PDB file of C-alpha atoms and ligand atoms in Angstrom:
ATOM      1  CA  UNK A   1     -10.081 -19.136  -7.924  1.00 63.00           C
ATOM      2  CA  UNK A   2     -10.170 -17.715  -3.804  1.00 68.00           C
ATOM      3  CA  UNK A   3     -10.466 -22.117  -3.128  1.00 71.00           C
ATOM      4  CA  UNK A   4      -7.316 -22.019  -5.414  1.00 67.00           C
ATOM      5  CA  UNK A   5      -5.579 -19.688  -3.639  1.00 62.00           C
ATOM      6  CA  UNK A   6      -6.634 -20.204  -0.581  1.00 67.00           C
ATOM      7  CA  UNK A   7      -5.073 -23.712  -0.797  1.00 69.00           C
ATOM      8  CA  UNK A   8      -1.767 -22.456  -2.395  1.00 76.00           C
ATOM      9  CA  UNK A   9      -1.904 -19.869   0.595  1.00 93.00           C
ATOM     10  CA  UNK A  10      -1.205 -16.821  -1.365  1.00 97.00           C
ATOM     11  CA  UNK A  11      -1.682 -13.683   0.665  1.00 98.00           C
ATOM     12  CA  UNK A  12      -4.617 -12.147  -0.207  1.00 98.00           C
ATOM     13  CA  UNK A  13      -3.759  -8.774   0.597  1.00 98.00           C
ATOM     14  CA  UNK A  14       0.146  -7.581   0.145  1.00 98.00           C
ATOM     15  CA  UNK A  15       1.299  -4.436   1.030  1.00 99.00           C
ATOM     16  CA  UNK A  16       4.423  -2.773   0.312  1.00 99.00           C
ATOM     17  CA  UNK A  17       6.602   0.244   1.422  1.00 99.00           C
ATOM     18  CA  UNK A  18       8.821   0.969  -1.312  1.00 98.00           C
ATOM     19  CA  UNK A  19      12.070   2.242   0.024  1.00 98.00           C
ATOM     20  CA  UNK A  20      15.132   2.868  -1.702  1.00 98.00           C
ATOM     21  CA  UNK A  21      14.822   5.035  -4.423  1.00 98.00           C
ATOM     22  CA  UNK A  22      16.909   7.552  -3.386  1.00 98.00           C
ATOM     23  CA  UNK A  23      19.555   5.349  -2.593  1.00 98.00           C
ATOM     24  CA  UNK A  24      19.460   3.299  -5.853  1.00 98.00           C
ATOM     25  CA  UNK A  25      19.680   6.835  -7.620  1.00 98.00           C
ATOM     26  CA  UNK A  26      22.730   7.798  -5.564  1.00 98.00           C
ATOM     27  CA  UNK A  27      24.644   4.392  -6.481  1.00 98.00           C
ATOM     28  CA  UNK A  28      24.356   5.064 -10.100  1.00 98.00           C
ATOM     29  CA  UNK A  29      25.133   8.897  -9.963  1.00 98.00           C
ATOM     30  CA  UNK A  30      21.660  10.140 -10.608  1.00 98.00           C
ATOM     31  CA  UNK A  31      19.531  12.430  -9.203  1.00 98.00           C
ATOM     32  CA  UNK A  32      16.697  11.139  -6.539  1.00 98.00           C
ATOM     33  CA  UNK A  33      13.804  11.683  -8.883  1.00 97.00           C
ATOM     34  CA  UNK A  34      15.106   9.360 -11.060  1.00 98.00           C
ATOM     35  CA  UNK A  35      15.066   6.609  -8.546  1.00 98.00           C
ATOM     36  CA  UNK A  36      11.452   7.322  -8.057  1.00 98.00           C
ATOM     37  CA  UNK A  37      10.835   7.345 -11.804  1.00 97.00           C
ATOM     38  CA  UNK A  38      11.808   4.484 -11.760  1.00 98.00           C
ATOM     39  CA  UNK A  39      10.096   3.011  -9.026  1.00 98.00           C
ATOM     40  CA  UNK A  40       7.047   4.023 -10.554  1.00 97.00           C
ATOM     41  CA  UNK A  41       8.011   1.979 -13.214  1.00 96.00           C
ATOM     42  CA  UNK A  42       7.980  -0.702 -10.919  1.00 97.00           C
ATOM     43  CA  UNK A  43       5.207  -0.575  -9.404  1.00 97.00           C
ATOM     44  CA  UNK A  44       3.077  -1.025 -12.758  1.00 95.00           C
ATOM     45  CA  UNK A  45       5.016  -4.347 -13.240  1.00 96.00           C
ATOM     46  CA  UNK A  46       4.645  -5.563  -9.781  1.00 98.00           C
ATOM     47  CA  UNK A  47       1.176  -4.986 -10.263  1.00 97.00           C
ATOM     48  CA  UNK A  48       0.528  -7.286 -13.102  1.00 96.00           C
ATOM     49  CA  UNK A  49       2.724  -9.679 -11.803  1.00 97.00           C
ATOM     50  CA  UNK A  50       0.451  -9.720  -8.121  1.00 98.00           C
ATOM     51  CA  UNK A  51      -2.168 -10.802 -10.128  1.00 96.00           C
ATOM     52  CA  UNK A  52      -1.065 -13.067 -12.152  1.00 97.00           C
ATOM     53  CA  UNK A  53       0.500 -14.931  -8.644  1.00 97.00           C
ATOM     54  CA  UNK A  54      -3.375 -14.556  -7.580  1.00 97.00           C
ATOM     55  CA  UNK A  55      -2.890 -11.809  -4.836  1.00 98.00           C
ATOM     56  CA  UNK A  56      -6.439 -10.371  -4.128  1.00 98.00           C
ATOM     57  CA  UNK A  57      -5.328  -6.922  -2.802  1.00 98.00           C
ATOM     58  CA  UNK A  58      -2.010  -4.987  -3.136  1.00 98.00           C
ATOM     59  CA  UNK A  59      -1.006  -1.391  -1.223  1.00 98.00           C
ATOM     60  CA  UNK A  60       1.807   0.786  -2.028  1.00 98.00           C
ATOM     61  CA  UNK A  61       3.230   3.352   0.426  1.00 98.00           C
ATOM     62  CA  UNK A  62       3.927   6.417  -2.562  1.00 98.00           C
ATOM     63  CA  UNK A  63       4.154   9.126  -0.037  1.00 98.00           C
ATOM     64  CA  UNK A  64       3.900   9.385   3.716  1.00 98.00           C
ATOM     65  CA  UNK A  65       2.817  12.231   5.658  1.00 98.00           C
ATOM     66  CA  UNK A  66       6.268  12.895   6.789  1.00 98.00           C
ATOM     67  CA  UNK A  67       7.833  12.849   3.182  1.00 98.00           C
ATOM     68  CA  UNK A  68       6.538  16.240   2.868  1.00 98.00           C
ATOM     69  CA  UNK A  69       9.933  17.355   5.241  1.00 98.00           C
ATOM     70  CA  UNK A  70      12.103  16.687   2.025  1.00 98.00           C
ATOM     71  CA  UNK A  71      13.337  19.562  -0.460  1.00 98.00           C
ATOM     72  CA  UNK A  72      10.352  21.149  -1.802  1.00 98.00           C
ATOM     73  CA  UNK A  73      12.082  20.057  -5.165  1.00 97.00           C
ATOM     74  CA  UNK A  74      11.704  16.062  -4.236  1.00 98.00           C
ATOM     75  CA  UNK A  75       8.266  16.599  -3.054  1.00 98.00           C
ATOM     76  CA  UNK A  76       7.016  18.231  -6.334  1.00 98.00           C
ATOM     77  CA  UNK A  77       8.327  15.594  -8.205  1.00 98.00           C
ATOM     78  CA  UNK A  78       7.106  12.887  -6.239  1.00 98.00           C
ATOM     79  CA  UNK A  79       3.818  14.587  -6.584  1.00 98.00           C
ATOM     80  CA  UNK A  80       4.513  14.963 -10.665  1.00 98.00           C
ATOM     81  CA  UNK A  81       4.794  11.264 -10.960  1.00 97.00           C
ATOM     82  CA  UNK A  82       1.928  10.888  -8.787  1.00 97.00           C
ATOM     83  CA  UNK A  83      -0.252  12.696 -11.691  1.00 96.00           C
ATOM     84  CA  UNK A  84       1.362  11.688 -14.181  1.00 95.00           C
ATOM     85  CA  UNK A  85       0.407   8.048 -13.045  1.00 94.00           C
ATOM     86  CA  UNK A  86      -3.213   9.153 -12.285  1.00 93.00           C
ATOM     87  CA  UNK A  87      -3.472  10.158 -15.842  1.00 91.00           C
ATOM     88  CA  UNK A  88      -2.321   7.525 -17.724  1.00 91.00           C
ATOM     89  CA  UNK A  89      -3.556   4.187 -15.644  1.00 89.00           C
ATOM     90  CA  UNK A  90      -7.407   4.874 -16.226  1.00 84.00           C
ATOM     91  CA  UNK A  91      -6.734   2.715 -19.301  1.00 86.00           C
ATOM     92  CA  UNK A  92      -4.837   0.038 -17.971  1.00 89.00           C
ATOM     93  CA  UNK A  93      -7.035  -0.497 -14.699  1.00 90.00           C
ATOM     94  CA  UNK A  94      -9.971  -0.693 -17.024  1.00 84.00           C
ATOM     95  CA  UNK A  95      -8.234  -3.430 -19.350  1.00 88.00           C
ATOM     96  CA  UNK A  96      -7.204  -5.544 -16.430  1.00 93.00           C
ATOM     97  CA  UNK A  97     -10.036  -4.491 -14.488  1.00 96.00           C
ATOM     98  CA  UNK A  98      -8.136  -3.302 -11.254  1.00 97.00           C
ATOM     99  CA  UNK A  99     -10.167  -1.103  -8.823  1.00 97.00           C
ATOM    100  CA  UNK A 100      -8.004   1.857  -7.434  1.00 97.00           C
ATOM    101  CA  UNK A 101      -8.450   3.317  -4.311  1.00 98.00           C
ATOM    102  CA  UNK A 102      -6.067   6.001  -2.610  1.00 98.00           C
ATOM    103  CA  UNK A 103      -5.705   5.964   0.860  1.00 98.00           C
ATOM    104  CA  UNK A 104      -4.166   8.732   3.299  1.00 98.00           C
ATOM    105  CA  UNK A 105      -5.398  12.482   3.549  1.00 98.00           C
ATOM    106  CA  UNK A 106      -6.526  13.834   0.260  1.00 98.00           C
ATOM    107  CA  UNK A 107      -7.432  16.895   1.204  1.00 98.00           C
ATOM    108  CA  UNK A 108      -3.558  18.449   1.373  1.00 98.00           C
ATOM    109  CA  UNK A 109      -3.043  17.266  -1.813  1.00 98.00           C
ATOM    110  CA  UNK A 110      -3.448  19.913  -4.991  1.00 98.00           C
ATOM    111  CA  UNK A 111      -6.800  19.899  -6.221  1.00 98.00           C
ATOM    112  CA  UNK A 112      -6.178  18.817  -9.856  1.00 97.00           C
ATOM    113  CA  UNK A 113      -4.734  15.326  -7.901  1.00 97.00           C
ATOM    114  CA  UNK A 114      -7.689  15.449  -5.688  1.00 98.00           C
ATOM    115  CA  UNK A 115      -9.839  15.655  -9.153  1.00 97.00           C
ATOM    116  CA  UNK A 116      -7.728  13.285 -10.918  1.00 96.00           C
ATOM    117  CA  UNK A 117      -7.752  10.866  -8.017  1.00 97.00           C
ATOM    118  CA  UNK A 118     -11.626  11.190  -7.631  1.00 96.00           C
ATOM    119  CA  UNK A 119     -12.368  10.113 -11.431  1.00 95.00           C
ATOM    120  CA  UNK A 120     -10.110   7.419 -11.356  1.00 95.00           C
ATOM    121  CA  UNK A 121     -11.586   5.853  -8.144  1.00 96.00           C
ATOM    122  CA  UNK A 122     -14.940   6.469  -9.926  1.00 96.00           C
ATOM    123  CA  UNK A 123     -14.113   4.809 -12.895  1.00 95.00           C
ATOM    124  CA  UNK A 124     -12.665   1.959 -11.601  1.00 96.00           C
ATOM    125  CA  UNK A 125     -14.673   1.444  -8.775  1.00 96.00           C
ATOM    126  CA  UNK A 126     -17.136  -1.633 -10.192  1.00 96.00           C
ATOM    127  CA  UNK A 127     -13.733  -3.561 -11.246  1.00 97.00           C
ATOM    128  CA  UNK A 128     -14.197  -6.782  -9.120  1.00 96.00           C
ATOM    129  CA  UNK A 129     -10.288  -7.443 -10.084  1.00 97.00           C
ATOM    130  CA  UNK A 130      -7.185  -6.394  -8.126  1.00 97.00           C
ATOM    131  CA  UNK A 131      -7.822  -4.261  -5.391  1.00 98.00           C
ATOM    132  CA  UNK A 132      -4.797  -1.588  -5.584  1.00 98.00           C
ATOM    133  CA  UNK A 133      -4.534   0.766  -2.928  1.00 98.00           C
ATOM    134  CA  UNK A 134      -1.602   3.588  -3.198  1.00 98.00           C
ATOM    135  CA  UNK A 135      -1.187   5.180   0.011  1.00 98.00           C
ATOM    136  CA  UNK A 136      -0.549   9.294  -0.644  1.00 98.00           C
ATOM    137  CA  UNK A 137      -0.215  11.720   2.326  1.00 98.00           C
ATOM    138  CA  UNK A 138      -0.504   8.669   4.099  1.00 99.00           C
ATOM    139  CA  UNK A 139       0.669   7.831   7.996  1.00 98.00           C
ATOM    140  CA  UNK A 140      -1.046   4.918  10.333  1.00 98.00           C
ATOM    141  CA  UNK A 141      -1.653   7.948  13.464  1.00 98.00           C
ATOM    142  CA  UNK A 142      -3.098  10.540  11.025  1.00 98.00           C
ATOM    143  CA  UNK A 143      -5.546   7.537   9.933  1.00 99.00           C
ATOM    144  CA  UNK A 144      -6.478   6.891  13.055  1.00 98.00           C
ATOM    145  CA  UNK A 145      -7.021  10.728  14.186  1.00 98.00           C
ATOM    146  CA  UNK A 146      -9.078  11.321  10.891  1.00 98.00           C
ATOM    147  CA  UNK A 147     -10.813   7.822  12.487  1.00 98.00           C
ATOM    148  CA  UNK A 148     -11.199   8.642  16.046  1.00 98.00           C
ATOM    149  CA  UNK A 149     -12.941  12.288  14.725  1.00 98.00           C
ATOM    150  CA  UNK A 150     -15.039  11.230  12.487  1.00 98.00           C
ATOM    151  CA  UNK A 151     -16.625   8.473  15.347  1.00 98.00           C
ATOM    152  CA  UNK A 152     -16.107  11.194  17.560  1.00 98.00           C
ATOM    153  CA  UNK A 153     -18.492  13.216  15.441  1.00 98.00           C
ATOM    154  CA  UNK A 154     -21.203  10.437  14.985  1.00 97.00           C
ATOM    155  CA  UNK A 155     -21.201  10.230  18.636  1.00 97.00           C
ATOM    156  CA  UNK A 156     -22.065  13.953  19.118  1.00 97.00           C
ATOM    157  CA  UNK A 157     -24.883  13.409  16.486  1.00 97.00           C
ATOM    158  CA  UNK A 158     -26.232  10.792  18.850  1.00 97.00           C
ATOM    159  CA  UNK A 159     -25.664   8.033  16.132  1.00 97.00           C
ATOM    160  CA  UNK A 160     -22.968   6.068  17.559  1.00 96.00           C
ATOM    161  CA  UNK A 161     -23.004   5.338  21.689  1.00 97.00           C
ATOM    162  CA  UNK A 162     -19.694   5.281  22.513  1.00 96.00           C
ATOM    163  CA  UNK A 163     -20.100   1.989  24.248  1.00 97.00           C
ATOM    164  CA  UNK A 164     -20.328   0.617  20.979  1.00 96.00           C
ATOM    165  CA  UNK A 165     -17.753   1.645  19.672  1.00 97.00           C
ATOM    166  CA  UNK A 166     -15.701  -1.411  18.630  1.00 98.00           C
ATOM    167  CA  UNK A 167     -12.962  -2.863  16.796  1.00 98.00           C
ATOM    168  CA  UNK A 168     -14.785  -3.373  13.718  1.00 98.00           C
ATOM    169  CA  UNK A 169     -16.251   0.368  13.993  1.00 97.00           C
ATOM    170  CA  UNK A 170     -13.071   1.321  14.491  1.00 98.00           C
ATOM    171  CA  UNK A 171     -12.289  -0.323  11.520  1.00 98.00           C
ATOM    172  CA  UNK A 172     -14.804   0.795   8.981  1.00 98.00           C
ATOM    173  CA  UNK A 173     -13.531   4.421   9.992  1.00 98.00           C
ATOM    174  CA  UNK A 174      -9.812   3.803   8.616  1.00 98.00           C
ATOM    175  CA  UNK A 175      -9.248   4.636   4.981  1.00 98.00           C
ATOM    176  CA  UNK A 176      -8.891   0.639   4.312  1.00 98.00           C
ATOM    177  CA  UNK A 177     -12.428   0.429   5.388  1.00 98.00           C
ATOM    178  CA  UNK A 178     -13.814  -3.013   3.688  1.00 98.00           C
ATOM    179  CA  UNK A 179     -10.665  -3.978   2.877  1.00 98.00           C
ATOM    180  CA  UNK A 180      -9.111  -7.339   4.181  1.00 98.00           C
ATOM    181  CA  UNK A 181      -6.092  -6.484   6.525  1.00 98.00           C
ATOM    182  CA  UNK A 182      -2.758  -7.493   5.059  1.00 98.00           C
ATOM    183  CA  UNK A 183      -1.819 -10.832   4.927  1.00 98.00           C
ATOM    184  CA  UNK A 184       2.150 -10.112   3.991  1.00 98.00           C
ATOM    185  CA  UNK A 185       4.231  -6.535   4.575  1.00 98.00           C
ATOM    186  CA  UNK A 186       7.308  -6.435   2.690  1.00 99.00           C
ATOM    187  CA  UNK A 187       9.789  -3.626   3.277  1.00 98.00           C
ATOM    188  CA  UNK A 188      12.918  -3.031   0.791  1.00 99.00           C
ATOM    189  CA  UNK A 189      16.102  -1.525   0.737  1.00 98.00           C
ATOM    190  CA  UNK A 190      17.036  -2.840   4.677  1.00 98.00           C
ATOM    191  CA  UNK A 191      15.465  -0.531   7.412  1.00 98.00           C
ATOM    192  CA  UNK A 192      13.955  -2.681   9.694  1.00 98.00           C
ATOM    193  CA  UNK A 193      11.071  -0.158  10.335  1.00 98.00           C
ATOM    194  CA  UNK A 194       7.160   0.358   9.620  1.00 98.00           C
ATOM    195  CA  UNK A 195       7.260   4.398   9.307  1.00 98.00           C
ATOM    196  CA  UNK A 196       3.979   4.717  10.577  1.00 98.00           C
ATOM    197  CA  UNK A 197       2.452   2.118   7.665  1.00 98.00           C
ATOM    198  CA  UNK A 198      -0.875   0.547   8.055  1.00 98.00           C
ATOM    199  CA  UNK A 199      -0.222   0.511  12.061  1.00 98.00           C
ATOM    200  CA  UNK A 200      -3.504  -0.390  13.103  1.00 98.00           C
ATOM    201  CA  UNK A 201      -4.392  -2.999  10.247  1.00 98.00           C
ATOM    202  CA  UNK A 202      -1.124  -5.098  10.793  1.00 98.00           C
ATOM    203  CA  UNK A 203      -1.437  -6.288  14.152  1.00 98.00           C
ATOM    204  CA  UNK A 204      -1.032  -9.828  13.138  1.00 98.00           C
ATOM    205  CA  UNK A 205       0.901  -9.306   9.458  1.00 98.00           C
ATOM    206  CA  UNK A 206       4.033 -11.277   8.426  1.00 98.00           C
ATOM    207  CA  UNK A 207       6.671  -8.711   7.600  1.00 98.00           C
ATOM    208  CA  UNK A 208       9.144  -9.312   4.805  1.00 98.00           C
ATOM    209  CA  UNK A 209      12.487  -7.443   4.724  1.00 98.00           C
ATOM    210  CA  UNK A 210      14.711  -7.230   1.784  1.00 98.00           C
ATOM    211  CA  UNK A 211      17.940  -5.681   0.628  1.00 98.00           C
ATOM    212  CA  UNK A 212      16.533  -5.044  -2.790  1.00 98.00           C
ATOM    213  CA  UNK A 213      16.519  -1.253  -3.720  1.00 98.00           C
ATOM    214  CA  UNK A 214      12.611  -0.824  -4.714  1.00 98.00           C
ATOM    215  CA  UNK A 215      13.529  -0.148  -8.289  1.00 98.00           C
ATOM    216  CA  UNK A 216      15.198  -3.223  -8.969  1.00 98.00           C
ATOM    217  CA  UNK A 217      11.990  -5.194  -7.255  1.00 98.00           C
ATOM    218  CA  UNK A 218      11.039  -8.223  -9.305  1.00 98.00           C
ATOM    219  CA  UNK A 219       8.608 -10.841  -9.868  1.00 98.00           C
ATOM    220  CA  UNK A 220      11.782 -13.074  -8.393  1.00 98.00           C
ATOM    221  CA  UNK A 221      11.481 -11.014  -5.349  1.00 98.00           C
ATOM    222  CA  UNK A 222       8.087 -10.891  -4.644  1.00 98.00           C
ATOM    223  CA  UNK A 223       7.414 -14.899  -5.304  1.00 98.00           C
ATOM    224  CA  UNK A 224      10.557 -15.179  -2.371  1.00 98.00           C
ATOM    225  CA  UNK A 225       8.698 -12.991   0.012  1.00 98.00           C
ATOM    226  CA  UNK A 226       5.327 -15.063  -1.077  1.00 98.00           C
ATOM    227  CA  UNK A 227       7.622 -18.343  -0.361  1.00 97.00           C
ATOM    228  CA  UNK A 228       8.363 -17.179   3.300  1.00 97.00           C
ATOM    229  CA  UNK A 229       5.251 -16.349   3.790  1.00 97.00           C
ATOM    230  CA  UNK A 230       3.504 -19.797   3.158  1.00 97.00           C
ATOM    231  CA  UNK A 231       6.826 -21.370   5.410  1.00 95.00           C
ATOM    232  CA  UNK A 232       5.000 -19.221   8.414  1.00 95.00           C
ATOM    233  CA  UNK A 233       2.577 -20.430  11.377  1.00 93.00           C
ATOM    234  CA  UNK A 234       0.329 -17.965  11.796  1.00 93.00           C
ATOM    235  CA  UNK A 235      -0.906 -18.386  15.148  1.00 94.00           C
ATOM    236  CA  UNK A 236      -3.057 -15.140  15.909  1.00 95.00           C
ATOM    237  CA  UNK A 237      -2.186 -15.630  19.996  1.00 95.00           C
ATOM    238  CA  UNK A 238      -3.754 -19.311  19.880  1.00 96.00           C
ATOM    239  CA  UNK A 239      -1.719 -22.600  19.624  1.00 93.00           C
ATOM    240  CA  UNK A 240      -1.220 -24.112  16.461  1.00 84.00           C
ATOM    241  CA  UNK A 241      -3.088 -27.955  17.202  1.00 73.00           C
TER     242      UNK A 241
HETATM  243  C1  IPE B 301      11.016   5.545  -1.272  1.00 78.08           C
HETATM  244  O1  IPE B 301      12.330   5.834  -1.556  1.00 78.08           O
HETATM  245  C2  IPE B 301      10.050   6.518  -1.905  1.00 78.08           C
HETATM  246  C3  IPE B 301       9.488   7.505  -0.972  1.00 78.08           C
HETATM  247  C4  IPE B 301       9.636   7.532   0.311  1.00 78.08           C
HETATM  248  C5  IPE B 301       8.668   8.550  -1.551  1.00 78.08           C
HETATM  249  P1  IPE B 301      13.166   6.918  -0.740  1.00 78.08           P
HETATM  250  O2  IPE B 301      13.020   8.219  -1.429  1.00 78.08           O
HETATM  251  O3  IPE B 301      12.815   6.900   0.680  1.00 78.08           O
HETATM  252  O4  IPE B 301      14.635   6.374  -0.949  1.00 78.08           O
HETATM  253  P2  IPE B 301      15.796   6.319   0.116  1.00 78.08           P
HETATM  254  O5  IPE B 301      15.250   5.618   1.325  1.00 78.08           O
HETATM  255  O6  IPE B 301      16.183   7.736   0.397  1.00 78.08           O
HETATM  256  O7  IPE B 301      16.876   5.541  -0.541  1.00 78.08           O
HETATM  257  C1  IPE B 302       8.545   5.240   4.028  1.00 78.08           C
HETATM  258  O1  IPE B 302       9.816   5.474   3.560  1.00 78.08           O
HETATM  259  C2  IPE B 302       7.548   6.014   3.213  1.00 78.08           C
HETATM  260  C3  IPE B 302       7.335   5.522   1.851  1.00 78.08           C
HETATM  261  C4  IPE B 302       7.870   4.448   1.320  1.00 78.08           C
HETATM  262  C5  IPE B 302       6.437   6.311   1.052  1.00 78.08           C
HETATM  263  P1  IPE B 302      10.745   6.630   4.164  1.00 78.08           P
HETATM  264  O2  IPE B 302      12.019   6.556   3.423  1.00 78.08           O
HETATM  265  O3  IPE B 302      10.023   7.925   4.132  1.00 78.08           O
HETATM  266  O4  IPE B 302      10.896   6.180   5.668  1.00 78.08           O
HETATM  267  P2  IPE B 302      12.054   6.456   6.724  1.00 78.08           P
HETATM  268  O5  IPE B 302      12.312   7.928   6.694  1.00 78.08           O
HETATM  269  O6  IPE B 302      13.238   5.668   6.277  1.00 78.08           O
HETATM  270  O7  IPE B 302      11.494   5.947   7.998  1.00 78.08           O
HETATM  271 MG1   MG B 303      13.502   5.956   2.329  1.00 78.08          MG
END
């Protein structure tokens, strides 16, 4: 299977910020929370469909730590869906034996999500399929800060020199710790911008931009961005012989 898809080049680890919901609400005379309802939606398809194209890893930007400067109304019902979706995938994630892991600063969020989010990272954690990451009170600085202290900390202990600190260390500090660094970053909806997404761990990524509102993200879509992708010299600084 990784020979397979290694020779079909599928990224191994896709990550996504899902923009658009708002506006894709607004074009159809609905309110904003239904655009995100429906990008949650959306995000359980794309899921299914990421493994079945034989992507190793996927991560979702749900909520950024500067989302929490919308209405307080948006914001609770981002967080809503956010539970609601906590509650209801243990079963799924266990049938297609996904392992979930939430990345960004926990410890703002409301501590039945916290408790929610700790059981089904438990549960899930020994599921050697899809590695899904959904990124919650999540921004690429505040990972690094949480980072920098926590090596800052192990250097005060006398554990860490800070001569050795290194790129790897710095590494296994970041939420994403063990996981592979994304292959493919696809943005949708047409702002040509990261928003402070996985800054560190896409140094060398291919971005992807699309039009597409994130609720009407397809299969279609994702196999295009895929498509470009493997059309790409990656050339990590070097030449390409
Ligand atoms: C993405 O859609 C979801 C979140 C940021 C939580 P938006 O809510 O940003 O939708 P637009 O960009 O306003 O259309
Ligand atoms: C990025 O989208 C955050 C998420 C998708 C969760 P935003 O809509 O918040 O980003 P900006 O404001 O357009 O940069
Ligand atoms: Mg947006």
């Amino acid at each position: 299977m990784e020979q397979e898809r290694q020779e079909r080049q599928i990224p191994r680890h896709v990550a996504i910020i899902m923009d658009g919901n708002g506006r894709w609400a607004k074009k159809r005379g609905l309110p904003r929370t239904m655009g995100h309802a429906q990008g949650a939606r959306v995000v359980e398809q794309i899921l299914e469909d990421a493994k079945d194209m034989g992507i190793r890893y996927l991560t979702v930007y749900a909520f950024s730590t500067e989302n929490w400067s919308r209405p307080a109304a948006e914001v609770k019902a981002l967080m809503n869906l956010l539970r609601t979706y906590m509650k209801t995938s243990l079963a799924k994630c266990a049938k297609n034996n996904v392992c979930i892991r939430v990345i960004g600063d926990k410890s703002k969020l409301d501590e039945d999500l916290q408790a929610s989010i700790a059981e089904l990272e438990k549960e899930t954690a020994d599921n050697d399929g899809t590695g899904f990451q959904i990124a919650i009170n999540y921004g690429g600085r505040d990972e690094l800060v949480r980072a920098a202290r926590r090596l800052a900390a192990a250097a005060a202990e006398g554990t860490l020199r800070p001569g050795e600190i290194s790129e790897q260390s710095i590494s296994d500090a970041l939420d994403t710790a063990g996981i592979p660094d994304p292959d493919l970053l696809i943005r949708t909806c047409g702002e040509l911008r990261i928003s402070n997404f996985m800054i560190w761990q896409s140094a060398y990524t291919e971005y992807y931009f699309t039009e597409t509102a994130w609720p009407d993200f397809t299969r279609a879509e994702l196999e295009r961005a895929v498509e470009a992708y493997q059309r790409r010299e990656r050339r990590y600084g070097g030449l390409v012989q």
